[in-house]
Structure formats: structure tokens, C-alpha cells
Amino acid sequence: MRLLWVLLLMVGSPLVAAAPGVDALTVTPGQGGEQTYTLSIQILLLMTALSMLPAALILMTSFTRIVIVLSILRQALGTAQTPSNQILIGLALFLTFFIMSPVLTEVYETALGPYLEDKITANAALEAARVPVREFMLAQTRDDDLALFARISGQEEFEREADVPFSLLMPAFATSELKTAFQIGFLLFIPFLVIDLVVASVLMSMGMMMLSPLIISLPFKIMLFVLVDGWALVLGTLATSFYV
């Protein structure tokens, strides 16, 4: 729930920054005593901004790197749909909550909490919420990716990190996450590929060319993964990769 509030504050910031509160309905009395009810355009825009929450979850958090690495790991093991997509996405989501908890806690304490208690305005809460989110994204973004999108947008020089707009930071962050995820996936693929090559060579030398190497290598890959405590190793490495 806290993550939804934080993402709503970030995504819907242009809609709520104008005033500390948003009026849902406007009642206009008529000359004959009748009343006209009008739905506030800000509420309509705010509800539209809710559709941006999934994109914000993917592009502004650690979710992308985690789900790609887990998908490549499943492909390397050769276990088809085991674990299923639902399990991988759920695991990636809860690991994202774990990794992002320091950032979300800081956003809640410095921005969202005071805003809900009417201690600061929406504009001040937005500025306070941007700081930890920007620091997290900049820490994971490669300089060359940031320079690429800065060059495309025509803004090649920034005096401070706070001057980097989110419209530029988000694609650079997403590109960096894709690169990092595929690099980790490549390293995960190597030991399982070696097992496949060894099994295929043994079967070829024995003249068993009609037998699929995947059938023979799958138990050995699962055994190797279990013996090295693979899930704890992969998930622990993913979690620590964001704070090294």
C-alpha cells in the first residue's frame, strides 16, 4: 500500500501540485433552486494517472532487472514453465518491495507522511519525494546511457544531479537495468551451458545421437543448482547488486 501511495505521488504529481487538496465534486446552485453537480477535471486526470502505476513500477524500481534474470535462469535450467510465470512475477514483486524498502521508507517519512498529515503542501511533498527516488535511479544508471539520452534531448550538460529531469532519467535507468540484467543472465547461463556441452559430447561419442541431450542434462543441472543453494545465491546476489 505504501508503494502505491509513493508511485501515485510521483506519477500524478502534476495533477496534485497545484493545491494541497483536490475537490472531487463541484456543486453549482441554479436560479430556480436546482443544483448542478460537476466532476472535477483534476479527479478525472488523477484516475487516468492510476493507469501509469504499472509502468512506474517497472521503470522506476528494481523489478525489471529481477524478473529478467529469473526468466533467463529458468531458460538456462531448461525447466520449461517451472517455476510458472505467476511465481516468477510474484517473487520479483516481493523482492522489489524488499530492495526498495529503504527508498520507500525515506519517501514516506519525508514526503508522503507529512503530506497526509497536512503539514506540507503537495508541491513540497513532491520535491521531497523526488530526492530518494532520484538518488536510487542515478546510482543504478550508467553514465553512458544517461549521456546518450541527454544528447538525444539536446541537454548534454547538467550542473547537479537534481537538474536531470525524470523524462530523461527514466529511459536511461531502464536501459541500464536491461544491460545489467542480461549481463547477470549471461553469467548464470555459462555453467548450465557447460553441462549441456559435456552431455552432448558424451552422447555423441557413445553413438546415441537420437537421444536428446536436454533430457539427460536436466537432472544434472537441477542437482548442481540445488547443491550450490542456487535460489538463495541468485536472489541474494540480485538484492546486493543494487547497493554495492
JSON list of C-alpha atoms in Angstrom, two decimals:
[
{"chain": "A", "resi": 1, "resn": "MET", "atom": "CA", "xyz": [0.00, 0.00, 0.00]},
{"chain": "A", "resi": 2, "resn": "ARG", "atom": "CA", "xyz": [2.85, 2.37, 0.79]},
{"chain": "A", "resi": 3, "resn": "LEU", "atom": "CA", "xyz": [4.41, 1.67, -2.61]},
{"chain": "A", "resi": 4, "resn": "LEU", "atom": "CA", "xyz": [1.13, 2.56, -4.37]},
{"chain": "A", "resi": 5, "resn": "TRP", "atom": "CA", "xyz": [0.93, 5.87, -2.49]},
{"chain": "A", "resi": 6, "resn": "VAL", "atom": "CA", "xyz": [4.53, 6.72, -3.37]},
{"chain": "A", "resi": 7, "resn": "LEU", "atom": "CA", "xyz": [4.13, 5.86, -7.04]},
{"chain": "A", "resi": 8, "resn": "LEU", "atom": "CA", "xyz": [0.85, 7.77, -7.20]},
{"chain": "A", "resi": 9, "resn": "LEU", "atom": "CA", "xyz": [2.59, 10.78, -5.72]},
{"chain": "A", "resi": 10, "resn": "MET", "atom": "CA", "xyz": [5.34, 10.54, -8.35]},
{"chain": "A", "resi": 11, "resn": "VAL", "atom": "CA", "xyz": [3.15, 9.77, -11.37]},
{"chain": "A", "resi": 12, "resn": "GLY", "atom": "CA", "xyz": [0.28, 12.05, -10.51]},
{"chain": "A", "resi": 13, "resn": "SER", "atom": "CA", "xyz": [2.45, 14.89, -9.27]},
{"chain": "A", "resi": 14, "resn": "PRO", "atom": "CA", "xyz": [1.49, 17.45, -11.96]},
{"chain": "A", "resi": 15, "resn": "LEU", "atom": "CA", "xyz": [-2.15, 16.92, -11.07]},
{"chain": "A", "resi": 16, "resn": "VAL", "atom": "CA", "xyz": [-1.89, 17.44, -7.33]},
{"chain": "A", "resi": 17, "resn": "ALA", "atom": "CA", "xyz": [0.89, 20.00, -7.12]},
{"chain": "A", "resi": 18, "resn": "ALA", "atom": "CA", "xyz": [-1.40, 22.96, -7.68]},
{"chain": "A", "resi": 19, "resn": "ALA", "atom": "CA", "xyz": [-3.22, 22.69, -4.37]},
{"chain": "A", "resi": 20, "resn": "PRO", "atom": "CA", "xyz": [-2.91, 20.78, -1.07]},
{"chain": "A", "resi": 21, "resn": "GLY", "atom": "CA", "xyz": [-6.26, 19.10, -1.76]},
{"chain": "A", "resi": 22, "resn": "VAL", "atom": "CA", "xyz": [-8.25, 18.06, -4.81]},
{"chain": "A", "resi": 23, "resn": "ASP", "atom": "CA", "xyz": [-12.00, 18.74, -4.92]},
{"chain": "A", "resi": 24, "resn": "ALA", "atom": "CA", "xyz": [-13.94, 15.72, -6.14]},
{"chain": "A", "resi": 25, "resn": "LEU", "atom": "CA", "xyz": [-17.27, 17.43, -6.91]},
{"chain": "A", "resi": 26, "resn": "THR", "atom": "CA", "xyz": [-18.34, 20.97, -7.64]},
{"chain": "A", "resi": 27, "resn": "VAL", "atom": "CA", "xyz": [-21.91, 21.94, -6.77]},
{"chain": "A", "resi": 28, "resn": "THR", "atom": "CA", "xyz": [-23.34, 24.90, -8.68]},
{"chain": "A", "resi": 29, "resn": "PRO", "atom": "CA", "xyz": [-26.70, 26.31, -7.44]},
{"chain": "A", "resi": 30, "resn": "GLY", "atom": "CA", "xyz": [-29.10, 27.50, -10.14]},
{"chain": "A", "resi": 31, "resn": "GLN", "atom": "CA", "xyz": [-31.51, 30.42, -10.14]},
{"chain": "A", "resi": 32, "resn": "GLY", "atom": "CA", "xyz": [-34.55, 28.20, -9.60]},
{"chain": "A", "resi": 33, "resn": "GLY", "atom": "CA", "xyz": [-33.04, 26.41, -6.62]},
{"chain": "A", "resi": 34, "resn": "GLU", "atom": "CA", "xyz": [-31.73, 23.46, -8.59]},
{"chain": "A", "resi": 35, "resn": "GLN", "atom": "CA", "xyz": [-28.18, 22.24, -8.15]},
{"chain": "A", "resi": 36, "resn": "THR", "atom": "CA", "xyz": [-25.70, 21.07, -10.80]},
{"chain": "A", "resi": 37, "resn": "TYR", "atom": "CA", "xyz": [-23.03, 18.55, -9.87]},
{"chain": "A", "resi": 38, "resn": "THR", "atom": "CA", "xyz": [-19.78, 18.65, -11.84]},
{"chain": "A", "resi": 39, "resn": "LEU", "atom": "CA", "xyz": [-17.00, 16.10, -11.54]},
{"chain": "A", "resi": 40, "resn": "SER", "atom": "CA", "xyz": [-13.66, 17.83, -11.08]},
{"chain": "A", "resi": 41, "resn": "ILE", "atom": "CA", "xyz": [-11.34, 17.53, -14.08]},
{"chain": "A", "resi": 42, "resn": "GLN", "atom": "CA", "xyz": [-8.47, 17.01, -11.64]},
{"chain": "A", "resi": 43, "resn": "ILE", "atom": "CA", "xyz": [-10.11, 13.82, -10.36]},
{"chain": "A", "resi": 44, "resn": "LEU", "atom": "CA", "xyz": [-10.53, 12.55, -13.91]},
{"chain": "A", "resi": 45, "resn": "LEU", "atom": "CA", "xyz": [-6.88, 13.23, -14.65]},
{"chain": "A", "resi": 46, "resn": "LEU", "atom": "CA", "xyz": [-5.83, 11.67, -11.36]},
{"chain": "A", "resi": 47, "resn": "MET", "atom": "CA", "xyz": [-7.78, 8.49, -12.12]},
{"chain": "A", "resi": 48, "resn": "THR", "atom": "CA", "xyz": [-6.16, 8.44, -15.55]},
{"chain": "A", "resi": 49, "resn": "ALA", "atom": "CA", "xyz": [-2.75, 8.70, -13.88]},
{"chain": "A", "resi": 50, "resn": "LEU", "atom": "CA", "xyz": [-3.53, 5.50, -11.95]},
{"chain": "A", "resi": 51, "resn": "SER", "atom": "CA", "xyz": [-3.11, 3.58, -15.22]},
{"chain": "A", "resi": 52, "resn": "MET", "atom": "CA", "xyz": [0.54, 4.70, -15.19]},
{"chain": "A", "resi": 53, "resn": "LEU", "atom": "CA", "xyz": [1.28, 2.87, -11.94]},
{"chain": "A", "resi": 54, "resn": "PRO", "atom": "CA", "xyz": [2.31, -0.45, -13.58]},
{"chain": "A", "resi": 55, "resn": "ALA", "atom": "CA", "xyz": [4.70, 1.37, -15.92]},
{"chain": "A", "resi": 56, "resn": "ALA", "atom": "CA", "xyz": [6.14, 3.33, -12.99]},
{"chain": "A", "resi": 57, "resn": "LEU", "atom": "CA", "xyz": [6.58, 0.11, -11.00]},
{"chain": "A", "resi": 58, "resn": "ILE", "atom": "CA", "xyz": [8.55, -1.41, -13.87]},
{"chain": "A", "resi": 59, "resn": "LEU", "atom": "CA", "xyz": [10.63, 1.61, -14.91]},
{"chain": "A", "resi": 60, "resn": "MET", "atom": "CA", "xyz": [11.40, 3.25, -11.57]},
{"chain": "A", "resi": 61, "resn": "THR", "atom": "CA", "xyz": [12.19, 0.24, -9.36]},
{"chain": "A", "resi": 62, "resn": "SER", "atom": "CA", "xyz": [14.33, -2.89, -9.35]},
{"chain": "A", "resi": 63, "resn": "PHE", "atom": "CA", "xyz": [11.53, -5.03, -10.80]},
{"chain": "A", "resi": 64, "resn": "THR", "atom": "CA", "xyz": [12.85, -5.10, -14.39]},
{"chain": "A", "resi": 65, "resn": "ARG", "atom": "CA", "xyz": [16.29, -6.48, -13.52]},
{"chain": "A", "resi": 66, "resn": "ILE", "atom": "CA", "xyz": [14.89, -9.12, -11.19]},
{"chain": "A", "resi": 67, "resn": "VAL", "atom": "CA", "xyz": [12.20, -10.53, -13.47]},
{"chain": "A", "resi": 68, "resn": "ILE", "atom": "CA", "xyz": [14.54, -10.69, -16.49]},
{"chain": "A", "resi": 69, "resn": "VAL", "atom": "CA", "xyz": [17.27, -12.51, -14.53]},
{"chain": "A", "resi": 70, "resn": "LEU", "atom": "CA", "xyz": [14.75, -15.01, -13.15]},
{"chain": "A", "resi": 71, "resn": "SER", "atom": "CA", "xyz": [13.35, -15.64, -16.64]},
{"chain": "A", "resi": 72, "resn": "ILE", "atom": "CA", "xyz": [16.85, -16.23, -18.07]},
{"chain": "A", "resi": 73, "resn": "LEU", "atom": "CA", "xyz": [17.63, -18.54, -15.15]},
{"chain": "A", "resi": 74, "resn": "ARG", "atom": "CA", "xyz": [14.56, -20.63, -15.91]},
{"chain": "A", "resi": 75, "resn": "GLN", "atom": "CA", "xyz": [15.58, -20.78, -19.56]},
{"chain": "A", "resi": 76, "resn": "ALA", "atom": "CA", "xyz": [19.11, -21.83, -18.63]},
{"chain": "A", "resi": 77, "resn": "LEU", "atom": "CA", "xyz": [17.82, -24.62, -16.40]},
{"chain": "A", "resi": 78, "resn": "GLY", "atom": "CA", "xyz": [15.62, -25.85, -19.23]},
{"chain": "A", "resi": 79, "resn": "THR", "atom": "CA", "xyz": [12.64, -26.46, -16.95]},
{"chain": "A", "resi": 80, "resn": "ALA", "atom": "CA", "xyz": [10.13, -25.01, -19.45]},
{"chain": "A", "resi": 81, "resn": "GLN", "atom": "CA", "xyz": [7.35, -23.37, -17.40]},
{"chain": "A", "resi": 82, "resn": "THR", "atom": "CA", "xyz": [8.66, -24.35, -13.96]},
{"chain": "A", "resi": 83, "resn": "PRO", "atom": "CA", "xyz": [8.55, -22.12, -11.96]},
{"chain": "A", "resi": 84, "resn": "SER", "atom": "CA", "xyz": [5.48, -20.63, -13.64]},
{"chain": "A", "resi": 85, "resn": "ASN", "atom": "CA", "xyz": [5.22, -17.01, -14.75]},
{"chain": "A", "resi": 86, "resn": "GLN", "atom": "CA", "xyz": [2.97, -16.20, -11.80]},
{"chain": "A", "resi": 87, "resn": "ILE", "atom": "CA", "xyz": [5.56, -17.47, -9.34]},
{"chain": "A", "resi": 88, "resn": "LEU", "atom": "CA", "xyz": [8.41, -15.58, -11.01]},
{"chain": "A", "resi": 89, "resn": "ILE", "atom": "CA", "xyz": [6.46, -12.32, -11.15]},
{"chain": "A", "resi": 90, "resn": "GLY", "atom": "CA", "xyz": [5.30, -12.70, -7.54]},
{"chain": "A", "resi": 91, "resn": "LEU", "atom": "CA", "xyz": [8.84, -13.45, -6.39]},
{"chain": "A", "resi": 92, "resn": "ALA", "atom": "CA", "xyz": [10.17, -10.47, -8.35]},
{"chain": "A", "resi": 93, "resn": "LEU", "atom": "CA", "xyz": [7.48, -8.22, -6.90]},
{"chain": "A", "resi": 94, "resn": "PHE", "atom": "CA", "xyz": [8.16, -9.10, -3.27]},
{"chain": "A", "resi": 95, "resn": "LEU", "atom": "CA", "xyz": [11.92, -8.92, -3.79]},
{"chain": "A", "resi": 96, "resn": "THR", "atom": "CA", "xyz": [11.31, -5.46, -5.27]},
{"chain": "A", "resi": 97, "resn": "PHE", "atom": "CA", "xyz": [9.49, -4.45, -2.08]},
{"chain": "A", "resi": 98, "resn": "PHE", "atom": "CA", "xyz": [12.47, -5.70, -0.07]},
{"chain": "A", "resi": 99, "resn": "ILE", "atom": "CA", "xyz": [15.06, -3.87, -2.17]},
{"chain": "A", "resi": 100, "resn": "MET", "atom": "CA", "xyz": [13.08, -0.64, -2.43]},
{"chain": "A", "resi": 101, "resn": "SER", "atom": "CA", "xyz": [12.08, -0.54, 1.25]},
{"chain": "A", "resi": 102, "resn": "PRO", "atom": "CA", "xyz": [14.82, 1.96, 2.28]},
{"chain": "A", "resi": 103, "resn": "VAL", "atom": "CA", "xyz": [13.80, 4.30, -0.54]},
{"chain": "A", "resi": 104, "resn": "LEU", "atom": "CA", "xyz": [10.08, 3.93, 0.17]},
{"chain": "A", "resi": 105, "resn": "THR", "atom": "CA", "xyz": [10.61, 4.45, 3.89]},
{"chain": "A", "resi": 106, "resn": "GLU", "atom": "CA", "xyz": [12.52, 7.67, 3.26]},
{"chain": "A", "resi": 107, "resn": "VAL", "atom": "CA", "xyz": [9.86, 8.90, 0.83]},
{"chain": "A", "resi": 108, "resn": "TYR", "atom": "CA", "xyz": [7.12, 8.15, 3.34]},
{"chain": "A", "resi": 109, "resn": "GLU", "atom": "CA", "xyz": [8.88, 9.81, 6.25]},
{"chain": "A", "resi": 110, "resn": "THR", "atom": "CA", "xyz": [9.98, 12.94, 4.40]},
{"chain": "A", "resi": 111, "resn": "ALA", "atom": "CA", "xyz": [7.16, 13.45, 1.90]},
{"chain": "A", "resi": 112, "resn": "LEU", "atom": "CA", "xyz": [4.05, 11.29, 1.98]},
{"chain": "A", "resi": 113, "resn": "GLY", "atom": "CA", "xyz": [3.58, 11.13, 5.76]},
{"chain": "A", "resi": 114, "resn": "PRO", "atom": "CA", "xyz": [3.79, 14.91, 6.33]},
{"chain": "A", "resi": 115, "resn": "TYR", "atom": "CA", "xyz": [1.56, 15.49, 3.28]},
{"chain": "A", "resi": 116, "resn": "LEU", "atom": "CA", "xyz": [-1.17, 13.15, 4.56]},
{"chain": "A", "resi": 117, "resn": "GLU", "atom": "CA", "xyz": [-0.98, 14.92, 7.94]},
{"chain": "A", "resi": 118, "resn": "ASP", "atom": "CA", "xyz": [-1.39, 18.32, 6.18]},
{"chain": "A", "resi": 119, "resn": "LYS", "atom": "CA", "xyz": [1.99, 19.51, 7.42]},
{"chain": "A", "resi": 120, "resn": "ILE", "atom": "CA", "xyz": [3.33, 20.31, 3.94]},
{"chain": "A", "resi": 121, "resn": "THR", "atom": "CA", "xyz": [1.78, 21.09, 0.57]},
{"chain": "A", "resi": 122, "resn": "ALA", "atom": "CA", "xyz": [1.61, 18.67, -2.34]},
{"chain": "A", "resi": 123, "resn": "ASN", "atom": "CA", "xyz": [4.30, 20.59, -4.19]},
{"chain": "A", "resi": 124, "resn": "ALA", "atom": "CA", "xyz": [6.67, 20.38, -1.22]},
{"chain": "A", "resi": 125, "resn": "ALA", "atom": "CA", "xyz": [5.89, 16.67, -0.79]},
{"chain": "A", "resi": 126, "resn": "LEU", "atom": "CA", "xyz": [6.64, 16.09, -4.44]},
{"chain": "A", "resi": 127, "resn": "GLU", "atom": "CA", "xyz": [10.03, 17.79, -4.21]},
{"chain": "A", "resi": 128, "resn": "ALA", "atom": "CA", "xyz": [10.90, 15.82, -1.09]},
{"chain": "A", "resi": 129, "resn": "ALA", "atom": "CA", "xyz": [9.82, 12.52, -2.67]},
{"chain": "A", "resi": 130, "resn": "ARG", "atom": "CA", "xyz": [11.91, 13.08, -5.77]},
{"chain": "A", "resi": 131, "resn": "VAL", "atom": "CA", "xyz": [15.20, 13.12, -3.83]},
{"chain": "A", "resi": 132, "resn": "PRO", "atom": "CA", "xyz": [15.49, 9.47, -2.63]},
{"chain": "A", "resi": 133, "resn": "VAL", "atom": "CA", "xyz": [13.93, 8.09, -5.83]},
{"chain": "A", "resi": 134, "resn": "ARG", "atom": "CA", "xyz": [16.32, 10.12, -7.97]},
{"chain": "A", "resi": 135, "resn": "GLU", "atom": "CA", "xyz": [19.30, 9.02, -5.89]},
{"chain": "A", "resi": 136, "resn": "PHE", "atom": "CA", "xyz": [18.35, 5.36, -6.27]},
{"chain": "A", "resi": 137, "resn": "MET", "atom": "CA", "xyz": [17.83, 5.62, -10.03]},
{"chain": "A", "resi": 138, "resn": "LEU", "atom": "CA", "xyz": [21.00, 7.62, -10.62]},
{"chain": "A", "resi": 139, "resn": "ALA", "atom": "CA", "xyz": [23.05, 5.12, -8.59]},
{"chain": "A", "resi": 140, "resn": "GLN", "atom": "CA", "xyz": [21.92, 2.31, -10.94]},
{"chain": "A", "resi": 141, "resn": "THR", "atom": "CA", "xyz": [22.16, 4.30, -14.19]},
{"chain": "A", "resi": 142, "resn": "ARG", "atom": "CA", "xyz": [25.28, 4.11, -16.33]},
{"chain": "A", "resi": 143, "resn": "ASP", "atom": "CA", "xyz": [26.86, 7.39, -17.29]},
{"chain": "A", "resi": 144, "resn": "ASP", "atom": "CA", "xyz": [26.96, 6.48, -20.98]},
{"chain": "A", "resi": 145, "resn": "ASP", "atom": "CA", "xyz": [23.23, 5.69, -21.02]},
{"chain": "A", "resi": 146, "resn": "LEU", "atom": "CA", "xyz": [22.47, 8.99, -19.30]},
{"chain": "A", "resi": 147, "resn": "ALA", "atom": "CA", "xyz": [24.73, 10.81, -21.74]},
{"chain": "A", "resi": 148, "resn": "LEU", "atom": "CA", "xyz": [23.01, 9.10, -24.68]},
{"chain": "A", "resi": 149, "resn": "PHE", "atom": "CA", "xyz": [19.54, 10.32, -23.80]},
{"chain": "A", "resi": 150, "resn": "ALA", "atom": "CA", "xyz": [20.90, 13.71, -22.77]},
{"chain": "A", "resi": 151, "resn": "ARG", "atom": "CA", "xyz": [22.47, 14.05, -26.20]},
{"chain": "A", "resi": 152, "resn": "ILE", "atom": "CA", "xyz": [19.26, 12.98, -27.93]},
{"chain": "A", "resi": 153, "resn": "SER", "atom": "CA", "xyz": [17.22, 15.52, -25.95]},
{"chain": "A", "resi": 154, "resn": "GLY", "atom": "CA", "xyz": [19.77, 18.27, -26.57]},
{"chain": "A", "resi": 155, "resn": "GLN", "atom": "CA", "xyz": [20.61, 18.67, -22.85]},
{"chain": "A", "resi": 156, "resn": "GLU", "atom": "CA", "xyz": [24.14, 17.40, -22.67]},
{"chain": "A", "resi": 157, "resn": "GLU", "atom": "CA", "xyz": [25.33, 19.22, -19.53]},
{"chain": "A", "resi": 158, "resn": "PHE", "atom": "CA", "xyz": [23.86, 19.27, -16.03]},
{"chain": "A", "resi": 159, "resn": "GLU", "atom": "CA", "xyz": [25.48, 21.13, -13.17]},
{"chain": "A", "resi": 160, "resn": "ARG", "atom": "CA", "xyz": [23.82, 19.00, -10.49]},
{"chain": "A", "resi": 161, "resn": "GLU", "atom": "CA", "xyz": [22.15, 15.61, -10.31]},
{"chain": "A", "resi": 162, "resn": "ALA", "atom": "CA", "xyz": [18.96, 17.36, -9.26]},
{"chain": "A", "resi": 163, "resn": "ASP", "atom": "CA", "xyz": [18.89, 19.05, -12.67]},
{"chain": "A", "resi": 164, "resn": "VAL", "atom": "CA", "xyz": [18.38, 15.75, -14.51]},
{"chain": "A", "resi": 165, "resn": "PRO", "atom": "CA", "xyz": [14.67, 15.57, -15.42]},
{"chain": "A", "resi": 166, "resn": "PHE", "atom": "CA", "xyz": [12.70, 12.38, -14.83]},
{"chain": "A", "resi": 167, "resn": "SER", "atom": "CA", "xyz": [11.73, 12.31, -18.50]},
{"chain": "A", "resi": 168, "resn": "LEU", "atom": "CA", "xyz": [15.43, 11.74, -19.27]},
{"chain": "A", "resi": 169, "resn": "LEU", "atom": "CA", "xyz": [16.36, 9.69, -16.22]},
{"chain": "A", "resi": 170, "resn": "MET", "atom": "CA", "xyz": [13.64, 7.05, -16.65]},
{"chain": "A", "resi": 171, "resn": "PRO", "atom": "CA", "xyz": [14.66, 5.77, -20.12]},
{"chain": "A", "resi": 172, "resn": "ALA", "atom": "CA", "xyz": [18.34, 5.89, -19.14]},
{"chain": "A", "resi": 173, "resn": "PHE", "atom": "CA", "xyz": [17.59, 3.91, -15.97]},
{"chain": "A", "resi": 174, "resn": "ALA", "atom": "CA", "xyz": [15.51, 1.35, -17.89]},
{"chain": "A", "resi": 175, "resn": "THR", "atom": "CA", "xyz": [18.27, 0.89, -20.48]},
{"chain": "A", "resi": 176, "resn": "SER", "atom": "CA", "xyz": [20.89, 0.39, -17.77]},
{"chain": "A", "resi": 177, "resn": "GLU", "atom": "CA", "xyz": [18.69, -2.14, -15.99]},
{"chain": "A", "resi": 178, "resn": "LEU", "atom": "CA", "xyz": [18.26, -4.13, -19.20]},
{"chain": "A", "resi": 179, "resn": "LYS", "atom": "CA", "xyz": [22.04, -4.19, -19.75]},
{"chain": "A", "resi": 180, "resn": "THR", "atom": "CA", "xyz": [22.74, -5.28, -16.18]},
{"chain": "A", "resi": 181, "resn": "ALA", "atom": "CA", "xyz": [20.04, -7.96, -16.27]},
{"chain": "A", "resi": 182, "resn": "PHE", "atom": "CA", "xyz": [21.42, -9.51, -19.45]},
{"chain": "A", "resi": 183, "resn": "GLN", "atom": "CA", "xyz": [24.97, -9.42, -18.08]},
{"chain": "A", "resi": 184, "resn": "ILE", "atom": "CA", "xyz": [23.86, -11.30, -14.96]},
{"chain": "A", "resi": 185, "resn": "GLY", "atom": "CA", "xyz": [21.84, -13.69, -17.11]},
{"chain": "A", "resi": 186, "resn": "PHE", "atom": "CA", "xyz": [24.89, -14.42, -19.27]},
{"chain": "A", "resi": 187, "resn": "LEU", "atom": "CA", "xyz": [26.94, -15.36, -16.21]},
{"chain": "A", "resi": 188, "resn": "LEU", "atom": "CA", "xyz": [24.13, -17.62, -14.98]},
{"chain": "A", "resi": 189, "resn": "PHE", "atom": "CA", "xyz": [23.90, -19.34, -18.35]},
{"chain": "A", "resi": 190, "resn": "ILE", "atom": "CA", "xyz": [27.58, -20.38, -18.54]},
{"chain": "A", "resi": 191, "resn": "PRO", "atom": "CA", "xyz": [27.67, -23.32, -16.03]},
{"chain": "A", "resi": 192, "resn": "PHE", "atom": "CA", "xyz": [24.45, -24.81, -17.41]},
{"chain": "A", "resi": 193, "resn": "LEU", "atom": "CA", "xyz": [25.74, -24.45, -20.96]},
{"chain": "A", "resi": 194, "resn": "VAL", "atom": "CA", "xyz": [28.89, -26.33, -19.98]},
{"chain": "A", "resi": 195, "resn": "ILE", "atom": "CA", "xyz": [26.77, -29.20, -18.65]},
{"chain": "A", "resi": 196, "resn": "ASP", "atom": "CA", "xyz": [24.78, -29.30, -21.90]},
{"chain": "A", "resi": 197, "resn": "LEU", "atom": "CA", "xyz": [28.01, -29.40, -23.95]},
{"chain": "A", "resi": 198, "resn": "VAL", "atom": "CA", "xyz": [29.50, -32.20, -21.83]},
{"chain": "A", "resi": 199, "resn": "VAL", "atom": "CA", "xyz": [26.35, -34.32, -22.00]},
{"chain": "A", "resi": 200, "resn": "ALA", "atom": "CA", "xyz": [26.01, -33.75, -25.76]},
{"chain": "A", "resi": 201, "resn": "SER", "atom": "CA", "xyz": [29.66, -34.74, -26.31]},
{"chain": "A", "resi": 202, "resn": "VAL", "atom": "CA", "xyz": [29.27, -37.92, -24.24]},
{"chain": "A", "resi": 203, "resn": "LEU", "atom": "CA", "xyz": [26.11, -38.94, -26.07]},
{"chain": "A", "resi": 204, "resn": "MET", "atom": "CA", "xyz": [27.76, -38.23, -29.41]},
{"chain": "A", "resi": 205, "resn": "SER", "atom": "CA", "xyz": [30.80, -40.36, -28.51]},
{"chain": "A", "resi": 206, "resn": "MET", "atom": "CA", "xyz": [28.51, -43.22, -27.47]},
{"chain": "A", "resi": 207, "resn": "GLY", "atom": "CA", "xyz": [26.63, -43.03, -30.75]},
{"chain": "A", "resi": 208, "resn": "MET", "atom": "CA", "xyz": [23.35, -42.09, -29.06]},
{"chain": "A", "resi": 209, "resn": "MET", "atom": "CA", "xyz": [22.59, -39.27, -31.47]},
{"chain": "A", "resi": 210, "resn": "MET", "atom": "CA", "xyz": [18.81, -39.83, -31.42]},
{"chain": "A", "resi": 211, "resn": "LEU", "atom": "CA", "xyz": [18.58, -39.18, -27.67]},
{"chain": "A", "resi": 212, "resn": "SER", "atom": "CA", "xyz": [18.03, -35.54, -26.77]},
{"chain": "A", "resi": 213, "resn": "PRO", "atom": "CA", "xyz": [20.84, -34.14, -24.59]},
{"chain": "A", "resi": 214, "resn": "LEU", "atom": "CA", "xyz": [18.32, -31.95, -22.76]},
{"chain": "A", "resi": 215, "resn": "ILE", "atom": "CA", "xyz": [16.63, -34.98, -21.23]},
{"chain": "A", "resi": 216, "resn": "ILE", "atom": "CA", "xyz": [19.93, -36.22, -19.77]},
{"chain": "A", "resi": 217, "resn": "SER", "atom": "CA", "xyz": [21.37, -32.85, -18.76]},
{"chain": "A", "resi": 218, "resn": "LEU", "atom": "CA", "xyz": [18.24, -31.56, -16.97]},
{"chain": "A", "resi": 219, "resn": "PRO", "atom": "CA", "xyz": [18.68, -33.70, -13.80]},
{"chain": "A", "resi": 220, "resn": "PHE", "atom": "CA", "xyz": [22.37, -32.75, -13.61]},
{"chain": "A", "resi": 221, "resn": "LYS", "atom": "CA", "xyz": [21.56, -29.03, -13.95]},
{"chain": "A", "resi": 222, "resn": "ILE", "atom": "CA", "xyz": [18.89, -29.25, -11.26]},
{"chain": "A", "resi": 223, "resn": "MET", "atom": "CA", "xyz": [21.27, -31.18, -8.99]},
{"chain": "A", "resi": 224, "resn": "LEU", "atom": "CA", "xyz": [24.00, -28.58, -9.49]},
{"chain": "A", "resi": 225, "resn": "PHE", "atom": "CA", "xyz": [21.58, -25.74, -8.80]},
{"chain": "A", "resi": 226, "resn": "VAL", "atom": "CA", "xyz": [20.34, -27.39, -5.60]},
{"chain": "A", "resi": 227, "resn": "LEU", "atom": "CA", "xyz": [23.82, -28.30, -4.34]},
{"chain": "A", "resi": 228, "resn": "VAL", "atom": "CA", "xyz": [25.08, -24.72, -4.60]},
{"chain": "A", "resi": 229, "resn": "ASP", "atom": "CA", "xyz": [21.87, -23.39, -2.98]},
{"chain": "A", "resi": 230, "resn": "GLY", "atom": "CA", "xyz": [21.09, -21.62, -6.22]},
{"chain": "A", "resi": 231, "resn": "TRP", "atom": "CA", "xyz": [17.92, -19.74, -5.28]},
{"chain": "A", "resi": 232, "resn": "ALA", "atom": "CA", "xyz": [19.48, -18.15, -2.20]},
{"chain": "A", "resi": 233, "resn": "LEU", "atom": "CA", "xyz": [22.61, -17.33, -4.21]},
{"chain": "A", "resi": 234, "resn": "VAL", "atom": "CA", "xyz": [20.73, -15.74, -7.11]},
{"chain": "A", "resi": 235, "resn": "LEU", "atom": "CA", "xyz": [18.24, -13.78, -5.02]},
{"chain": "A", "resi": 236, "resn": "GLY", "atom": "CA", "xyz": [20.92, -12.65, -2.59]},
{"chain": "A", "resi": 237, "resn": "THR", "atom": "CA", "xyz": [23.15, -11.51, -5.43]},
{"chain": "A", "resi": 238, "resn": "LEU", "atom": "CA", "xyz": [20.28, -9.63, -7.03]},
{"chain": "A", "resi": 239, "resn": "ALA", "atom": "CA", "xyz": [19.44, -7.88, -3.76]},
{"chain": "A", "resi": 240, "resn": "THR", "atom": "CA", "xyz": [23.03, -6.85, -3.05]},
{"chain": "A", "resi": 241, "resn": "SER", "atom": "CA", "xyz": [23.65, -5.74, -6.65]},
{"chain": "A", "resi": 242, "resn": "PHE", "atom": "CA", "xyz": [21.61, -2.59, -6.02]},
{"chain": "A", "resi": 243, "resn": "TYR", "atom": "CA", "xyz": [23.64, -1.45, -3.00]},
{"chain": "A", "resi": 244, "resn": "VAL", "atom": "CA", "xyz": [27.29, -2.17, -3.80]}
]
